[in-house]
Amino acid sequence: MQQFYLHNKIKIKMNYRRITGFLLVSILTLTPFLFSGCGDKGTVIPYKLTLEIWGVFDDSGNFADINTGYIGSNPRVEKVIYKKIASNPREFEKELIDAFASGNGPDAFYFSNSWLKKHENKIAAMPNSESFLTKHKNDFVDVVSQDFFKEGEVFALPLYCDTLALYYNKHSLNQAGITAPPKTWDEVKKQTKALTKIDEFGNITQSAIALGRSKAPGAINRSSDILILMMLQNGANLSNRDSIDFSASDTSVDPGVNALDFYTQFAKADLDVYTWSNKMHYSDDAFQDGEVAMIIGYPYKYDQLKKSAPKLNFEIAPVPQLNLDNKVNFANYWGLAVAKSKNIPADARYTNKDRVSEAWKYISFLTTKSAGSGNDPTKIYLDRTNKIAARKDLIEEQKKEAFRGLFAEQALTAKSWVVPDEVAADDILADAIDEVSGGESSVKDALDRAAARLKAIWK
């Protein structure tokens, strides 16, 4: 009897070891699937995180339902929180820099198309960028590649693309017998002579177009952008990431000098295109009050004018060109980028690499064309905000529209300029404009000083 008992005891121990071993192997084998996040319903997700997005201009309502839809499609993201940090780009940039310094910045944030030179060290490129580079180059307007792609990597992606256009007062043009707004800068000069009214004391009582000056008094909105547009149209190569150069490959022309000289002619009283002085109101206010027939501005100006001056009889037209057979427009827009690092909670089950990956998945969802048949978040956003597409497939749709169609076509020929500090560059060019228009400097000397100050920023 004792022998039988010992025999069974040994047998039970052996079976126990076999069962234990089998369970251990099974657990080790199944663990990767249980925590992979890509199994059937009921599988365990390795982490859940909250994505915080910081924006400028846009209110959170523009993204609320889009973000809800994304959370439902990605079980690794528990929340997407969008925060409008500021309506002023300078304030927004300062808030970002302060937040990054403390390690408490956002996961993703709005990123100006002029920021790559300045803030590249703060952002993480899209994982496996080389796999998506060709697709994104084909999907977005050309200027996006210049502004957000570098050395085979994608650093940001846009939702929209703004360009400058001509706003004109139909009543003023009708009264002057002008049937259509100017298409070229030569036509601008001709119409300026017909539209400008000057009294017996030399005061401008009606201006043709807001050109010639920059800062107050007689301030002109976006004067530096308009000057850069003219330089680009003259052939200036402003896409060099390592230096500033207003010249062109064709040494017989000087795009910088030509553009600054042309722009400032409209503020010189001894010229026949004189139409702007330091006694003028701020350009946007002057247009709203009917004191200037034409201004140059971005798409958002349209809705502003409709609200602030509902009785103003105005329309928009393509921005004037130097050569209609070689159109060049100026782009100024924002994309979305991912912060390279931020403080991760001590109890988090995810790494910074995971966070970067999830933030980029969100940006791709928001900005790129989906292969599926579901709703297009980009289109929802653009229709909600009345903004202009950066994606070519949506440009094809917007081209049929009266308002957005004009800007959509311009986006296809848009260029930008690479500058390490847009705020400083804007002030430098504004100074050059007013030095020339005020008779304090020659065009060449003012531009040389501006170039020297801009080069100092690079250093």
Short mmCIF file of C-alpha atoms in Angstrom, two decimals:
data_model
loop_
_atom_site.label_atom_id
_atom_site.label_comp_id
_atom_site.label_asym_id
_atom_site.label_seq_id
_atom_site.Cartn_x
_atom_site.Cartn_y
_atom_site.Cartn_z
CA MET A 1 0.00 0.00 0.00
CA GLN A 2 2.79 2.43 0.89
CA GLN A 3 4.56 1.57 -2.37
CA PHE A 4 1.39 2.33 -4.33
CA TYR A 5 1.06 5.66 -2.51
CA LEU A 6 4.69 6.67 -3.28
CA HIS A 7 4.30 5.67 -6.91
CA ASN A 8 1.20 7.84 -7.34
CA LYS A 9 2.80 10.74 -5.47
CA ILE A 10 5.73 10.72 -7.90
CA LYS A 11 3.31 10.52 -10.83
CA ILE A 12 1.29 13.48 -9.55
CA LYS A 13 4.49 15.56 -9.13
CA MET A 14 5.58 14.77 -12.69
CA ASN A 15 2.17 15.70 -14.10
CA TYR A 16 2.19 18.93 -12.07
CA ARG A 17 5.56 19.88 -13.55
CA ARG A 18 4.34 19.10 -17.07
CA ILE A 19 1.17 21.20 -16.61
CA THR A 20 3.13 24.08 -15.04
CA GLY A 21 5.65 24.00 -17.86
CA PHE A 22 2.91 23.94 -20.48
CA LEU A 23 1.17 26.94 -18.92
CA LEU A 24 4.42 28.89 -18.70
CA VAL A 25 5.24 28.26 -22.36
CA SER A 26 1.68 29.17 -23.33
CA ILE A 27 1.82 32.46 -21.41
CA LEU A 28 5.18 33.40 -22.91
CA THR A 29 3.92 32.55 -26.37
CA LEU A 30 0.67 34.45 -26.10
CA THR A 31 1.99 37.54 -24.27
CA PRO A 32 3.16 39.41 -27.39
CA PHE A 33 -0.27 39.01 -28.94
CA LEU A 34 -2.10 40.02 -25.82
CA PHE A 35 -0.13 43.25 -25.63
CA SER A 36 0.30 43.94 -29.31
CA GLY A 37 -2.78 46.15 -29.59
CA CYS A 38 -3.72 44.59 -32.92
CA GLY A 39 -5.61 41.44 -31.94
CA ASP A 40 -9.32 40.81 -31.61
CA LYS A 41 -11.66 42.60 -29.24
CA GLY A 42 -10.74 42.09 -25.64
CA THR A 43 -6.97 42.14 -26.21
CA VAL A 44 -4.90 44.21 -23.80
CA ILE A 45 -3.52 47.50 -25.13
CA PRO A 46 0.05 48.16 -23.91
CA TYR A 47 -0.62 51.84 -23.14
CA LYS A 48 -3.16 54.62 -23.37
CA LEU A 49 -2.05 58.22 -23.66
CA THR A 50 -3.48 61.70 -24.05
CA LEU A 51 -2.34 63.88 -26.94
CA GLU A 52 -2.20 67.62 -26.32
CA ILE A 53 -2.24 69.85 -29.40
CA TRP A 54 -1.44 73.58 -29.25
CA GLY A 55 -2.78 75.92 -31.89
CA VAL A 56 -2.93 79.53 -32.99
CA PHE A 57 -6.01 81.19 -34.58
CA ASP A 58 -8.23 78.06 -34.58
CA ASP A 59 -10.81 77.47 -31.86
CA SER A 60 -11.22 74.02 -30.31
CA GLY A 61 -14.66 73.63 -31.89
CA ASN A 62 -13.02 73.23 -35.29
CA PHE A 63 -11.59 69.89 -34.16
CA ALA A 64 -13.98 68.55 -31.50
CA ASP A 65 -15.86 65.95 -33.56
CA ILE A 66 -12.77 65.13 -35.65
CA ASN A 67 -10.85 64.31 -32.48
CA THR A 68 -13.71 62.23 -31.12
CA GLY A 69 -13.69 60.19 -34.30
CA TYR A 70 -9.96 59.67 -34.04
CA ILE A 71 -10.16 58.41 -30.46
CA GLY A 72 -12.70 55.85 -31.59
CA SER A 73 -10.35 54.56 -34.26
CA ASN A 74 -7.14 54.41 -32.19
CA PRO A 75 -7.42 52.46 -28.90
CA ARG A 76 -3.99 53.69 -27.80
CA VAL A 77 -5.16 57.31 -27.57
CA GLU A 78 -7.48 58.07 -24.66
CA LYS A 79 -7.96 61.79 -25.34
CA VAL A 80 -6.98 64.46 -27.86
CA ILE A 81 -6.96 67.88 -26.23
CA TYR A 82 -6.72 70.92 -28.50
CA LYS A 83 -5.76 74.25 -26.91
CA LYS A 84 -5.84 77.60 -28.64
CA ILE A 85 -2.84 79.27 -27.04
CA ALA A 86 -3.00 82.67 -28.77
CA SER A 87 -4.31 84.56 -31.78
CA ASN A 88 -0.99 86.35 -32.18
CA PRO A 89 1.85 84.30 -33.74
CA ARG A 90 4.52 86.10 -31.71
CA GLU A 91 2.76 85.33 -28.42
CA PHE A 92 2.22 81.74 -29.54
CA GLU A 93 5.90 81.25 -30.33
CA LYS A 94 6.93 82.68 -26.94
CA GLU A 95 4.52 80.36 -25.10
CA LEU A 96 5.93 77.38 -27.00
CA ILE A 97 9.55 78.23 -26.24
CA ASP A 98 8.79 78.70 -22.54
CA ALA A 99 6.91 75.40 -22.43
CA PHE A 100 9.69 73.47 -24.17
CA ALA A 101 12.24 74.90 -21.75
CA SER A 102 10.29 73.43 -18.83
CA GLY A 103 9.61 70.12 -20.58
CA ASN A 104 5.87 70.65 -20.34
CA GLY A 105 5.07 71.55 -23.91
CA PRO A 106 2.46 69.99 -26.20
CA ASP A 107 2.76 66.69 -28.04
CA ALA A 108 2.05 68.39 -31.37
CA PHE A 109 1.64 72.04 -32.29
CA TYR A 110 1.05 74.50 -35.10
CA PHE A 111 4.29 75.12 -36.96
CA SER A 112 4.83 78.13 -39.23
CA ASN A 113 6.08 77.43 -42.74
CA SER A 114 9.05 79.71 -41.96
CA TRP A 115 10.13 77.90 -38.76
CA LEU A 116 12.15 74.88 -39.90
CA LYS A 117 15.43 76.77 -39.97
CA LYS A 118 14.71 78.25 -36.55
CA HIS A 119 13.06 75.40 -34.62
CA GLU A 120 14.22 72.18 -36.25
CA ASN A 121 15.97 71.09 -33.05
CA LYS A 122 12.65 71.14 -31.16
CA ILE A 123 10.67 68.82 -33.43
CA ALA A 124 10.71 65.12 -34.32
CA ALA A 125 10.61 64.03 -37.94
CA MET A 126 7.92 61.62 -39.07
CA PRO A 127 8.99 58.02 -38.32
CA ASN A 128 10.02 56.22 -41.52
CA SER A 129 9.74 59.49 -43.47
CA GLU A 130 11.46 58.05 -46.52
CA SER A 131 8.53 55.65 -46.99
CA PHE A 132 6.06 58.53 -47.28
CA LEU A 133 8.19 61.24 -48.90
CA THR A 134 7.22 60.62 -52.53
CA LYS A 135 3.53 60.30 -51.66
CA HIS A 136 3.51 63.54 -49.69
CA LYS A 137 5.42 65.38 -52.41
CA ASN A 138 2.77 64.33 -54.89
CA ASP A 139 -0.20 64.96 -52.60
CA PHE A 140 0.65 68.49 -51.44
CA VAL A 141 1.40 71.72 -53.32
CA ASP A 142 5.07 72.14 -54.18
CA VAL A 143 5.87 74.80 -51.58
CA VAL A 144 5.20 72.27 -48.78
CA SER A 145 8.28 70.26 -49.83
CA GLN A 146 10.45 73.36 -49.56
CA ASP A 147 9.10 74.42 -46.18
CA PHE A 148 8.54 71.16 -44.29
CA PHE A 149 10.73 68.46 -45.90
CA LYS A 150 14.48 68.31 -45.46
CA GLU A 151 17.11 65.70 -46.41
CA GLY A 152 14.55 62.98 -47.00
CA GLU A 153 12.57 63.62 -43.81
CA VAL A 154 9.12 65.09 -43.17
CA PHE A 155 9.07 67.57 -40.27
CA ALA A 156 5.53 68.97 -40.56
CA LEU A 157 2.36 68.65 -42.64
CA PRO A 158 -0.19 71.39 -43.41
CA LEU A 159 -3.97 71.54 -43.34
CA TYR A 160 -4.15 74.59 -45.60
CA CYS A 161 -2.07 77.06 -47.64
CA ASP A 162 -2.64 80.84 -47.75
CA THR A 163 -1.45 83.18 -50.51
CA LEU A 164 -1.72 86.91 -51.12
CA ALA A 165 -4.51 88.26 -53.36
CA LEU A 166 -5.79 91.64 -54.54
CA TYR A 167 -8.81 93.16 -52.77
CA TYR A 168 -10.48 95.94 -54.76
CA ASN A 169 -13.31 98.41 -54.24
CA LYS A 170 -15.72 97.91 -57.15
CA HIS A 171 -17.30 101.34 -56.67
CA SER A 172 -13.93 103.11 -56.92
CA LEU A 173 -12.94 101.23 -60.08
CA ASN A 174 -16.35 101.84 -61.67
CA GLN A 175 -16.14 105.58 -60.96
CA ALA A 176 -12.72 105.69 -62.63
CA GLY A 177 -14.06 103.88 -65.70
CA ILE A 178 -11.97 100.77 -64.98
CA THR A 179 -13.78 97.60 -66.02
CA ALA A 180 -11.47 95.00 -64.44
CA PRO A 181 -8.83 94.88 -61.69
CA PRO A 182 -5.17 94.83 -62.77
CA LYS A 183 -3.60 91.49 -63.72
CA THR A 184 0.01 92.74 -63.91
CA TRP A 185 2.11 95.32 -62.11
CA ASP A 186 2.25 97.39 -65.31
CA GLU A 187 -1.55 97.53 -65.22
CA VAL A 188 -1.35 98.53 -61.55
CA LYS A 189 0.75 101.55 -62.51
CA LYS A 190 -1.71 102.58 -65.24
CA GLN A 191 -4.72 102.25 -62.96
CA THR A 192 -2.93 104.11 -60.17
CA LYS A 193 -2.83 107.23 -62.32
CA ALA A 194 -6.59 106.97 -62.97
CA LEU A 195 -7.61 106.18 -59.41
CA THR A 196 -5.43 108.53 -57.34
CA LYS A 197 -6.94 111.86 -56.32
CA ILE A 198 -4.77 114.66 -54.91
CA ASP A 199 -6.10 118.04 -53.74
CA GLU A 200 -4.60 121.47 -54.40
CA PHE A 201 -2.46 121.22 -51.28
CA GLY A 202 -0.86 117.96 -52.32
CA ASN A 203 -2.90 115.75 -49.99
CA ILE A 204 -4.03 112.35 -51.24
CA THR A 205 -7.81 112.23 -50.93
CA GLN A 206 -8.13 108.87 -52.63
CA SER A 207 -5.34 106.35 -52.96
CA ALA A 208 -5.22 103.77 -55.75
CA ILE A 209 -3.37 101.01 -53.90
CA ALA A 210 -1.64 100.52 -50.55
CA LEU A 211 1.99 100.30 -51.66
CA GLY A 212 5.11 102.33 -50.98
CA ARG A 213 5.52 102.41 -47.21
CA SER A 214 5.65 99.96 -44.31
CA LYS A 215 5.50 101.17 -40.69
CA ALA A 216 3.36 103.89 -39.08
CA PRO A 217 2.64 106.61 -39.92
CA GLY A 218 1.03 105.47 -43.14
CA ALA A 219 1.48 101.80 -42.21
CA ILE A 220 0.71 99.11 -44.78
CA ASN A 221 -0.32 95.65 -43.65
CA ARG A 222 1.93 92.80 -44.85
CA SER A 223 4.31 95.20 -46.59
CA SER A 224 7.30 92.85 -46.13
CA ASP A 225 5.35 89.91 -47.58
CA ILE A 226 4.38 92.01 -50.60
CA LEU A 227 8.02 92.99 -51.13
CA ILE A 228 9.15 89.36 -50.91
CA LEU A 229 6.42 88.43 -53.42
CA MET A 230 7.84 91.01 -55.84
CA MET A 231 11.39 89.70 -55.30
CA LEU A 232 10.28 86.14 -56.02
CA GLN A 233 8.46 87.28 -59.15
CA ASN A 234 11.65 89.04 -60.25
CA GLY A 235 13.58 85.77 -59.91
CA ALA A 236 15.19 85.98 -56.48
CA ASN A 237 16.26 82.63 -55.06
CA LEU A 238 15.14 82.79 -51.43
CA SER A 239 15.00 79.05 -50.68
CA ASN A 240 18.61 78.65 -49.49
CA ARG A 241 18.57 77.28 -45.92
CA ASP A 242 22.10 78.49 -45.14
CA SER A 243 22.21 82.12 -46.26
CA ILE A 244 20.21 85.09 -47.54
CA ASP A 245 20.59 86.21 -51.13
CA PHE A 246 18.32 88.63 -52.96
CA SER A 247 20.07 88.02 -56.28
CA ALA A 248 19.23 85.62 -59.12
CA SER A 249 21.16 83.20 -61.28
CA ASP A 250 20.76 85.67 -64.13
CA THR A 251 23.33 88.35 -63.24
CA SER A 252 21.80 90.85 -65.69
CA VAL A 253 18.93 91.47 -63.24
CA ASP A 254 18.87 92.29 -59.55
CA PRO A 255 15.54 91.03 -58.16
CA GLY A 256 16.00 92.65 -54.76
CA VAL A 257 16.83 96.08 -56.12
CA ASN A 258 14.13 95.90 -58.80
CA ALA A 259 11.46 94.89 -56.29
CA LEU A 260 12.33 97.45 -53.60
CA ASP A 261 12.61 100.21 -56.20
CA PHE A 262 9.21 99.37 -57.71
CA TYR A 263 7.46 99.01 -54.37
CA THR A 264 8.64 102.36 -52.99
CA GLN A 265 7.77 104.36 -56.14
CA PHE A 266 4.16 104.56 -54.96
CA ALA A 267 5.21 106.68 -51.96
CA LYS A 268 7.37 109.20 -53.85
CA ALA A 269 5.61 112.51 -54.45
CA ASP A 270 7.72 113.39 -57.50
CA LEU A 271 6.61 110.31 -59.47
CA ASP A 272 3.40 109.93 -61.49
CA VAL A 273 2.44 106.77 -59.57
CA TYR A 274 2.50 108.58 -56.21
CA THR A 275 -0.53 107.33 -54.26
CA TRP A 276 0.52 106.76 -50.63
CA SER A 277 1.98 108.99 -47.92
CA ASN A 278 2.72 109.02 -44.22
CA LYS A 279 -0.56 110.87 -43.70
CA MET A 280 -2.63 107.89 -44.77
CA HIS A 281 -4.55 105.74 -42.31
CA TYR A 282 -3.49 102.16 -41.71
CA SER A 283 -4.05 100.39 -45.04
CA ASP A 284 -6.77 97.96 -43.91
CA ASP A 285 -8.72 100.75 -42.20
CA ALA A 286 -8.32 102.98 -45.24
CA PHE A 287 -9.76 100.26 -47.50
CA GLN A 288 -12.67 99.66 -45.17
CA ASP A 289 -13.42 103.39 -45.15
CA GLY A 290 -13.20 103.71 -48.94
CA GLU A 291 -10.01 105.82 -48.88
CA VAL A 292 -7.94 103.36 -50.94
CA ALA A 293 -9.21 101.41 -53.94
CA MET A 294 -6.98 98.32 -53.63
CA ILE A 295 -5.04 96.43 -50.98
CA ILE A 296 -3.15 93.13 -50.97
CA GLY A 297 -4.02 90.58 -48.31
CA TYR A 298 -4.56 86.96 -47.29
CA PRO A 299 -7.85 84.96 -47.44
CA TYR A 300 -8.85 85.64 -43.82
CA LYS A 301 -9.22 89.33 -44.69
CA TYR A 302 -12.33 88.52 -46.74
CA ASP A 303 -14.44 87.32 -43.79
CA GLN A 304 -13.10 90.14 -41.60
CA LEU A 305 -14.25 92.76 -44.11
CA LYS A 306 -17.65 91.14 -44.56
CA LYS A 307 -18.22 91.43 -40.80
CA SER A 308 -16.63 94.83 -40.13
CA ALA A 309 -17.82 96.61 -43.31
CA PRO A 310 -20.95 94.80 -44.59
CA LYS A 311 -21.83 97.66 -46.97
CA LEU A 312 -18.40 97.80 -48.60
CA ASN A 313 -18.70 96.85 -52.27
CA PHE A 314 -15.49 94.87 -52.75
CA GLU A 315 -14.24 91.80 -54.57
CA ILE A 316 -11.01 89.80 -54.81
CA ALA A 317 -8.74 89.08 -57.77
CA PRO A 318 -5.46 87.21 -58.27
CA VAL A 319 -2.45 89.11 -57.00
CA PRO A 320 -0.76 91.08 -59.84
CA GLN A 321 2.04 89.28 -61.65
CA LEU A 322 5.25 90.43 -63.28
CA ASN A 323 4.78 87.85 -66.04
CA LEU A 324 1.44 86.10 -66.62
CA ASP A 325 3.24 83.24 -68.38
CA ASN A 326 5.34 82.57 -65.27
CA LYS A 327 3.07 83.12 -62.29
CA VAL A 328 4.62 83.30 -58.83
CA ASN A 329 2.62 83.64 -55.62
CA PHE A 330 3.69 84.00 -51.99
CA ALA A 331 2.71 81.39 -49.39
CA ASN A 332 2.25 82.01 -45.69
CA TYR A 333 0.67 79.17 -43.72
CA TRP A 334 0.96 76.78 -40.77
CA GLY A 335 1.44 73.04 -40.49
CA LEU A 336 1.48 70.59 -37.59
CA ALA A 337 4.70 69.28 -36.07
CA VAL A 338 5.56 66.93 -33.20
CA ALA A 339 7.59 68.01 -30.18
CA LYS A 340 10.87 66.08 -30.01
CA SER A 341 10.60 65.54 -26.26
CA LYS A 342 8.52 66.36 -23.19
CA ASN A 343 8.24 65.15 -19.62
CA ILE A 344 6.70 61.67 -19.44
CA PRO A 345 4.78 60.72 -16.24
CA ALA A 346 6.76 58.35 -14.00
CA ASP A 347 3.95 55.78 -14.03
CA ALA A 348 3.43 55.92 -17.80
CA ARG A 349 3.53 52.67 -19.72
CA TYR A 350 4.77 54.43 -22.85
CA THR A 351 8.08 55.96 -23.91
CA ASN A 352 8.85 59.23 -25.65
CA LYS A 353 9.26 57.23 -28.86
CA ASP A 354 5.71 55.90 -28.43
CA ARG A 355 4.44 59.43 -27.83
CA VAL A 356 6.13 60.75 -30.98
CA SER A 357 4.72 57.87 -33.00
CA GLU A 358 1.17 58.44 -31.77
CA ALA A 359 1.37 62.20 -32.34
CA TRP A 360 2.48 61.63 -35.93
CA LYS A 361 -0.32 59.13 -36.50
CA TYR A 362 -2.75 61.83 -35.43
CA ILE A 363 -1.21 64.44 -37.76
CA SER A 364 -1.31 62.01 -40.66
CA PHE A 365 -4.96 61.22 -39.92
CA LEU A 366 -5.76 64.94 -39.83
CA THR A 367 -3.88 66.09 -42.94
CA THR A 368 -3.47 63.28 -45.46
CA LYS A 369 -5.84 61.60 -47.87
CA SER A 370 -7.19 58.35 -46.47
CA ALA A 371 -7.33 55.21 -48.58
CA GLY A 372 -10.62 54.34 -46.89
CA SER A 373 -14.08 55.62 -47.72
CA GLY A 374 -14.75 57.43 -44.45
CA ASN A 375 -15.01 61.15 -43.78
CA ASP A 376 -12.02 63.28 -44.73
CA PRO A 377 -10.90 65.27 -41.64
CA THR A 378 -9.03 67.78 -43.80
CA LYS A 379 -12.11 68.56 -45.90
CA ILE A 380 -14.27 68.87 -42.79
CA TYR A 381 -11.78 71.34 -41.30
CA LEU A 382 -11.43 73.38 -44.52
CA ASP A 383 -15.19 73.66 -45.06
CA ARG A 384 -15.69 74.64 -41.44
CA THR A 385 -13.03 77.37 -41.52
CA ASN A 386 -13.37 78.44 -45.18
CA LYS A 387 -9.63 77.91 -45.64
CA ILE A 388 -7.66 77.01 -48.74
CA ALA A 389 -6.45 73.46 -49.33
CA ALA A 390 -2.80 72.46 -49.40
CA ARG A 391 -3.67 69.03 -50.78
CA LYS A 392 -3.93 68.88 -54.56
CA ASP A 393 -7.00 66.62 -54.64
CA LEU A 394 -8.93 69.14 -52.54
CA ILE A 395 -7.62 72.04 -54.61
CA GLU A 396 -9.33 70.43 -57.61
CA GLU A 397 -12.61 70.61 -55.70
CA GLN A 398 -12.09 74.16 -54.43
CA LYS A 399 -11.14 75.50 -57.87
CA LYS A 400 -14.85 75.40 -58.77
CA GLU A 401 -15.74 77.83 -55.97
CA ALA A 402 -15.89 81.61 -56.39
CA PHE A 403 -13.90 82.63 -53.32
CA ARG A 404 -11.65 79.70 -52.48
CA GLY A 405 -11.08 78.82 -56.13
CA LEU A 406 -8.94 81.90 -56.72
CA PHE A 407 -6.64 81.15 -53.77
CA ALA A 408 -6.59 77.43 -54.51
CA GLU A 409 -5.16 78.00 -57.98
CA GLN A 410 -2.58 80.42 -56.58
CA ALA A 411 -1.37 77.79 -54.10
CA LEU A 412 -0.16 75.68 -57.02
CA THR A 413 2.38 78.37 -57.99
CA ALA A 414 3.21 79.56 -54.48
CA LYS A 415 6.73 79.99 -53.16
CA SER A 416 8.11 81.06 -49.80
CA TRP A 417 11.41 82.23 -48.43
CA VAL A 418 13.57 80.53 -45.86
CA VAL A 419 14.44 82.76 -42.93
CA PRO A 420 15.62 81.83 -39.42
CA ASP A 421 13.55 84.53 -37.69
CA GLU A 422 10.43 85.75 -39.47
CA VAL A 423 9.69 88.45 -36.89
CA ALA A 424 13.16 89.99 -37.13
CA ALA A 425 13.17 89.69 -40.92
CA ASP A 426 9.84 91.47 -41.15
CA ASP A 427 11.21 94.43 -39.17
CA ILE A 428 14.42 94.53 -41.22
CA LEU A 429 12.59 94.68 -44.54
CA ALA A 430 10.12 97.21 -43.17
CA ASP A 431 13.03 99.47 -42.21
CA ALA A 432 14.51 99.16 -45.71
CA ILE A 433 11.19 100.13 -47.29
CA ASP A 434 10.75 103.25 -45.15
CA GLU A 435 14.38 104.32 -45.56
CA VAL A 436 13.88 104.44 -49.34
CA SER A 437 10.35 105.85 -49.39
CA GLY A 438 11.38 108.53 -46.89
CA GLY A 439 14.35 109.57 -49.01
CA GLU A 440 16.88 108.59 -46.33
CA SER A 441 18.69 106.03 -48.44
CA SER A 442 19.17 104.76 -51.96
CA VAL A 443 17.54 101.46 -52.90
CA LYS A 444 20.91 99.69 -53.19
CA ASP A 445 22.24 100.93 -49.86
CA ALA A 446 19.01 100.13 -47.99
CA LEU A 447 18.95 96.62 -49.43
CA ASP A 448 22.63 96.03 -48.63
CA ARG A 449 22.02 97.03 -45.01
CA ALA A 450 18.98 94.77 -44.85
CA ALA A 451 20.96 91.85 -46.29
CA ALA A 452 23.78 92.40 -43.76
CA ARG A 453 21.30 92.40 -40.85
CA LEU A 454 19.60 89.28 -42.17
CA LYS A 455 22.93 87.47 -42.57
CA ALA A 456 23.69 88.26 -38.93
CA ILE A 457 20.56 86.30 -37.97
CA TRP A 458 21.95 83.22 -39.71
CA LYS A 459 25.18 83.50 -37.73
#
